[in-house]
PDB file of C-alpha atoms and ligand atoms in Angstrom:
ATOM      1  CA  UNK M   1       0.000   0.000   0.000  1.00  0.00           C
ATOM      2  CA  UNK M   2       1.085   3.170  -1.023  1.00  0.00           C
ATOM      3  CA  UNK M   3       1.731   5.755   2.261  1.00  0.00           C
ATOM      4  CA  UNK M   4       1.636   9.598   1.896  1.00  0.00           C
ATOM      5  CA  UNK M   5       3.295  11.633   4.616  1.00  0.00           C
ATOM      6  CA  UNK M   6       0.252  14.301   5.387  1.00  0.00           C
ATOM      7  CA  UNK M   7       2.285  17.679   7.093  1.00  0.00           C
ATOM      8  CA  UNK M   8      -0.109  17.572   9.689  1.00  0.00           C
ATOM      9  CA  UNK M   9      -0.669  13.692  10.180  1.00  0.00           C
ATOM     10  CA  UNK M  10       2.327  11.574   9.256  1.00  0.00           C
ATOM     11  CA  UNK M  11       1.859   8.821   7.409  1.00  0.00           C
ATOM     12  CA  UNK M  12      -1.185   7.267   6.008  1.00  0.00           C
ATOM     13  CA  UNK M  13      -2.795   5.419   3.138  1.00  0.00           C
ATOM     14  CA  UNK M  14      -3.431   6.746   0.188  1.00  0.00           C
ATOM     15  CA  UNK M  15      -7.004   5.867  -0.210  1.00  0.00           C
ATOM     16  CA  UNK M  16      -7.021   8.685   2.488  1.00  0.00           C
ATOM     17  CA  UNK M  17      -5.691  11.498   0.213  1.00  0.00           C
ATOM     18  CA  UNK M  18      -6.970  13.153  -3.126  1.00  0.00           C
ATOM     19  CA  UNK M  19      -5.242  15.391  -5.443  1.00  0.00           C
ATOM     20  CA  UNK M  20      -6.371  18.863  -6.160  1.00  0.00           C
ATOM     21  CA  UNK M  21      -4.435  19.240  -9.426  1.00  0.00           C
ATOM     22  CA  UNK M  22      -0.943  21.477  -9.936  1.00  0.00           C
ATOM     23  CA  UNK M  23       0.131  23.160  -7.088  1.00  0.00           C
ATOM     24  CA  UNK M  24       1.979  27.170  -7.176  1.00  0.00           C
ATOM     25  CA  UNK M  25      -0.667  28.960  -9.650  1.00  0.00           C
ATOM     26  CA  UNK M  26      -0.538  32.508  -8.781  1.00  0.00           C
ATOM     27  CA  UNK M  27      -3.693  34.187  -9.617  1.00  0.00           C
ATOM     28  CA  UNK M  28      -3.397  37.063 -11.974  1.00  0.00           C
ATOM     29  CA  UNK M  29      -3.185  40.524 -10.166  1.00  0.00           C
ATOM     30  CA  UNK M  30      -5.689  42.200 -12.103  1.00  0.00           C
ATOM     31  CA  UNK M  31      -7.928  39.565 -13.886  1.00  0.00           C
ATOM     32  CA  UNK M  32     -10.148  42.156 -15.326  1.00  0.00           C
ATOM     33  CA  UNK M  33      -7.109  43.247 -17.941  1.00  0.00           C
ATOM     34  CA  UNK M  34      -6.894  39.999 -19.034  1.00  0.00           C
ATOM     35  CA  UNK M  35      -8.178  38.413 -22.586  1.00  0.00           C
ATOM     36  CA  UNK M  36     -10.892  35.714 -22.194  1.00  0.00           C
ATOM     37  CA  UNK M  37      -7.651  33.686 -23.752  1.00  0.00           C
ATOM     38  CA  UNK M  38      -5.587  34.342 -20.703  1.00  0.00           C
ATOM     39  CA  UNK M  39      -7.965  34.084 -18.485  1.00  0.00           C
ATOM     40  CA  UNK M  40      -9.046  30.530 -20.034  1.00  0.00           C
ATOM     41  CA  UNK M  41      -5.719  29.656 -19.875  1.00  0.00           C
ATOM     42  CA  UNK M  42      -5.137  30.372 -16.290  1.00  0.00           C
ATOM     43  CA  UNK M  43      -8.314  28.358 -15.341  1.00  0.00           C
ATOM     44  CA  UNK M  44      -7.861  25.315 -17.415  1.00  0.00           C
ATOM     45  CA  UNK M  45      -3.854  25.067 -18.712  1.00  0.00           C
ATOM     46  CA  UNK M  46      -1.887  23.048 -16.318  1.00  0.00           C
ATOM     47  CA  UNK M  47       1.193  21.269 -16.842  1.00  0.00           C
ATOM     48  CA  UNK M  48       1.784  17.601 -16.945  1.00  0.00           C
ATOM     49  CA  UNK M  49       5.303  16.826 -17.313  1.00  0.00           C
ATOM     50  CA  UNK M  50       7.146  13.236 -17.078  1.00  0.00           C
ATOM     51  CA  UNK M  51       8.792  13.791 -13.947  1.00  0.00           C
ATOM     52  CA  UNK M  52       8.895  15.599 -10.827  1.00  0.00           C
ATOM     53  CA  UNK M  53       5.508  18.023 -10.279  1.00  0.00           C
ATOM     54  CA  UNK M  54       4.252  20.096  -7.597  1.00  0.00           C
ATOM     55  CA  UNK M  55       0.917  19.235  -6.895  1.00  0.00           C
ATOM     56  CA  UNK M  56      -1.707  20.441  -4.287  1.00  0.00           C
ATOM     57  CA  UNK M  57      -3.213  17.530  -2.184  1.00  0.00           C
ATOM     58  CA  UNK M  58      -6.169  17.103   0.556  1.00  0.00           C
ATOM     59  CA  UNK M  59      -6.110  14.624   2.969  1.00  0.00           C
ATOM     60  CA  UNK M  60      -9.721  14.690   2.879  1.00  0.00           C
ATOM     61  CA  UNK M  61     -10.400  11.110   4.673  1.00  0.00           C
ATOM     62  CA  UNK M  62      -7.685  12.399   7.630  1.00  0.00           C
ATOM     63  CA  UNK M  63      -7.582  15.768   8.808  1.00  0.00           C
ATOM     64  CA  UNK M  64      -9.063  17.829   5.969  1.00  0.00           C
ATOM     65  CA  UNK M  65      -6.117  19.957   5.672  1.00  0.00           C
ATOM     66  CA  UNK M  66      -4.600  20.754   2.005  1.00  0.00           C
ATOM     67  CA  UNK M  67      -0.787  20.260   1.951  1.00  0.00           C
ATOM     68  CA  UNK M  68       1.607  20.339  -1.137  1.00  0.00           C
ATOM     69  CA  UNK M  69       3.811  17.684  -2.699  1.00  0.00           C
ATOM     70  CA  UNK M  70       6.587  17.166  -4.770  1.00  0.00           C
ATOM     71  CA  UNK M  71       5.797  14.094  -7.210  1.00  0.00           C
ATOM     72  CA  UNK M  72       7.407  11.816  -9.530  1.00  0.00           C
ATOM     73  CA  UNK M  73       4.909  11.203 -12.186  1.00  0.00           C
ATOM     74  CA  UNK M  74       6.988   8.282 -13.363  1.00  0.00           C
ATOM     75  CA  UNK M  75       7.637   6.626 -10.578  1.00  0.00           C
ATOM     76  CA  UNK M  76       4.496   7.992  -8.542  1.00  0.00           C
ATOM     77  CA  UNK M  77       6.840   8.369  -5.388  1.00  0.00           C
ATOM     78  CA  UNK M  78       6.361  11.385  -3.312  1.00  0.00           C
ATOM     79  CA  UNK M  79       9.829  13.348  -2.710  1.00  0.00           C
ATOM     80  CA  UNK M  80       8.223  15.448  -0.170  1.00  0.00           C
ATOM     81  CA  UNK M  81       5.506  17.601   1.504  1.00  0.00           C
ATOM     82  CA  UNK M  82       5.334  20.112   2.561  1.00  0.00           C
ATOM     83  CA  UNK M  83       2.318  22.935   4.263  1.00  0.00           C
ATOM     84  CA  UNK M  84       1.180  25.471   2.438  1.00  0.00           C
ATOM     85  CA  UNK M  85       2.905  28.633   2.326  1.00  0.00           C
ATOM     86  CA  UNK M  86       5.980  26.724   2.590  1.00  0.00           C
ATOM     87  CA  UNK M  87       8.653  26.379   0.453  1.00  0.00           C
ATOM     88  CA  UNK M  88       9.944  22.794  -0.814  1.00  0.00           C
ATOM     89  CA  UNK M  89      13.090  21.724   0.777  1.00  0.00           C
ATOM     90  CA  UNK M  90      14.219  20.097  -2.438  1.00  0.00           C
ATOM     91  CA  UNK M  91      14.217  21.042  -6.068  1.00  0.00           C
ATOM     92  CA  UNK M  92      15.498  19.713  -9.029  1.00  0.00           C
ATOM     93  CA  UNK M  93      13.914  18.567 -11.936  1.00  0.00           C
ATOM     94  CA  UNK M  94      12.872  15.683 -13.870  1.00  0.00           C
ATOM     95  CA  UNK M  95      14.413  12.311 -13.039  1.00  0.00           C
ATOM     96  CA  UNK M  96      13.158  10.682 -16.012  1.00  0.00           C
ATOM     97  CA  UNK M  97      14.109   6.878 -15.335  1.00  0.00           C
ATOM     98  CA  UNK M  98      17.058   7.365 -13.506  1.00  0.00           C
ATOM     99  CA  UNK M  99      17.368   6.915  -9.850  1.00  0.00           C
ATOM    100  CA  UNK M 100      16.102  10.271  -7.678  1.00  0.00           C
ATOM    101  CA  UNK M 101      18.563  13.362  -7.187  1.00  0.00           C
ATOM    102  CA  UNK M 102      18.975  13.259  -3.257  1.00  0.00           C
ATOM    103  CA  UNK M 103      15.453  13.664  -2.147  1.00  0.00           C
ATOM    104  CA  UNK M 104      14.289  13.722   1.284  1.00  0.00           C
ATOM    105  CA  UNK M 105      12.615  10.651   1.158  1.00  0.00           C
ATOM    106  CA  UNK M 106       8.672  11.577   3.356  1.00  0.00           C
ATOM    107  CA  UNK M 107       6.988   8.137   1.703  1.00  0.00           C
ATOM    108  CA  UNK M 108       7.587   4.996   2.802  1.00  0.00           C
ATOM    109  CA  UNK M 109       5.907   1.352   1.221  1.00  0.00           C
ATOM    110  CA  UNK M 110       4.230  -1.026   3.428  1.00  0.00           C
ATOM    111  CA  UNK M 111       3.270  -4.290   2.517  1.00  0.00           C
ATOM    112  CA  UNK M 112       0.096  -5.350   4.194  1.00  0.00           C
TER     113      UNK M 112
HETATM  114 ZN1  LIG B 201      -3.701  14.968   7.679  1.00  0.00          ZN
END
């Protein structure tokens, strides 16, 4: 089973957890200047890279709380998390198939 270190929590079970989708969007500072283009864009254009992503998640069956997470979309291990308004310990980028740059491992893998 799959364990996700909640800030708040420690670690628990996935099926505990749901992701709200790309995490760091600042909202524009004056909306009202923008094109209906931009502003569609800023709603609905996220990124989905092969590799590490910031992502916003809720641990929604736990505490409620909304936390953020660094991701490996390849290898769907979690290099950390981290509260919001924080800053990530690590970055880096991608690690597309090869072995992770150094994280600060906050997931662990438990067979039940
Ligand atoms: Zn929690």
């Amino acid at each position: 089973m799959l364990l996700i270190a909640c800030p708040y929590c420690g670690n628990r079970p996935e099926t505990e957890f749901r992701c709200g989708g790309q995490a760091h969007i600042a909202r524009p500072l004056e909306p009202a200047a923008l094109s209906d283009a931009q502003w569609a864009e800023y709603l609905f254009v996220r990124d989905n890279p092969r590799g590490v992503h910031a992502e916003r998640w809720n641990h929604v069956h736990g505490c409620g709380r909304w936390f953020n997470a660094r991701r490996d979309t390849v290898s769907d291990r979690f290099l950390e998390t981290y509260k919001m308004g924080e800053t990530p310990k690590t970055t880096g980028s991608t690690s597309t198939g090869s072995t992770s740059t150094g994280s600060t491992s906050t997931q662990a893998e438990a067979r039940a």
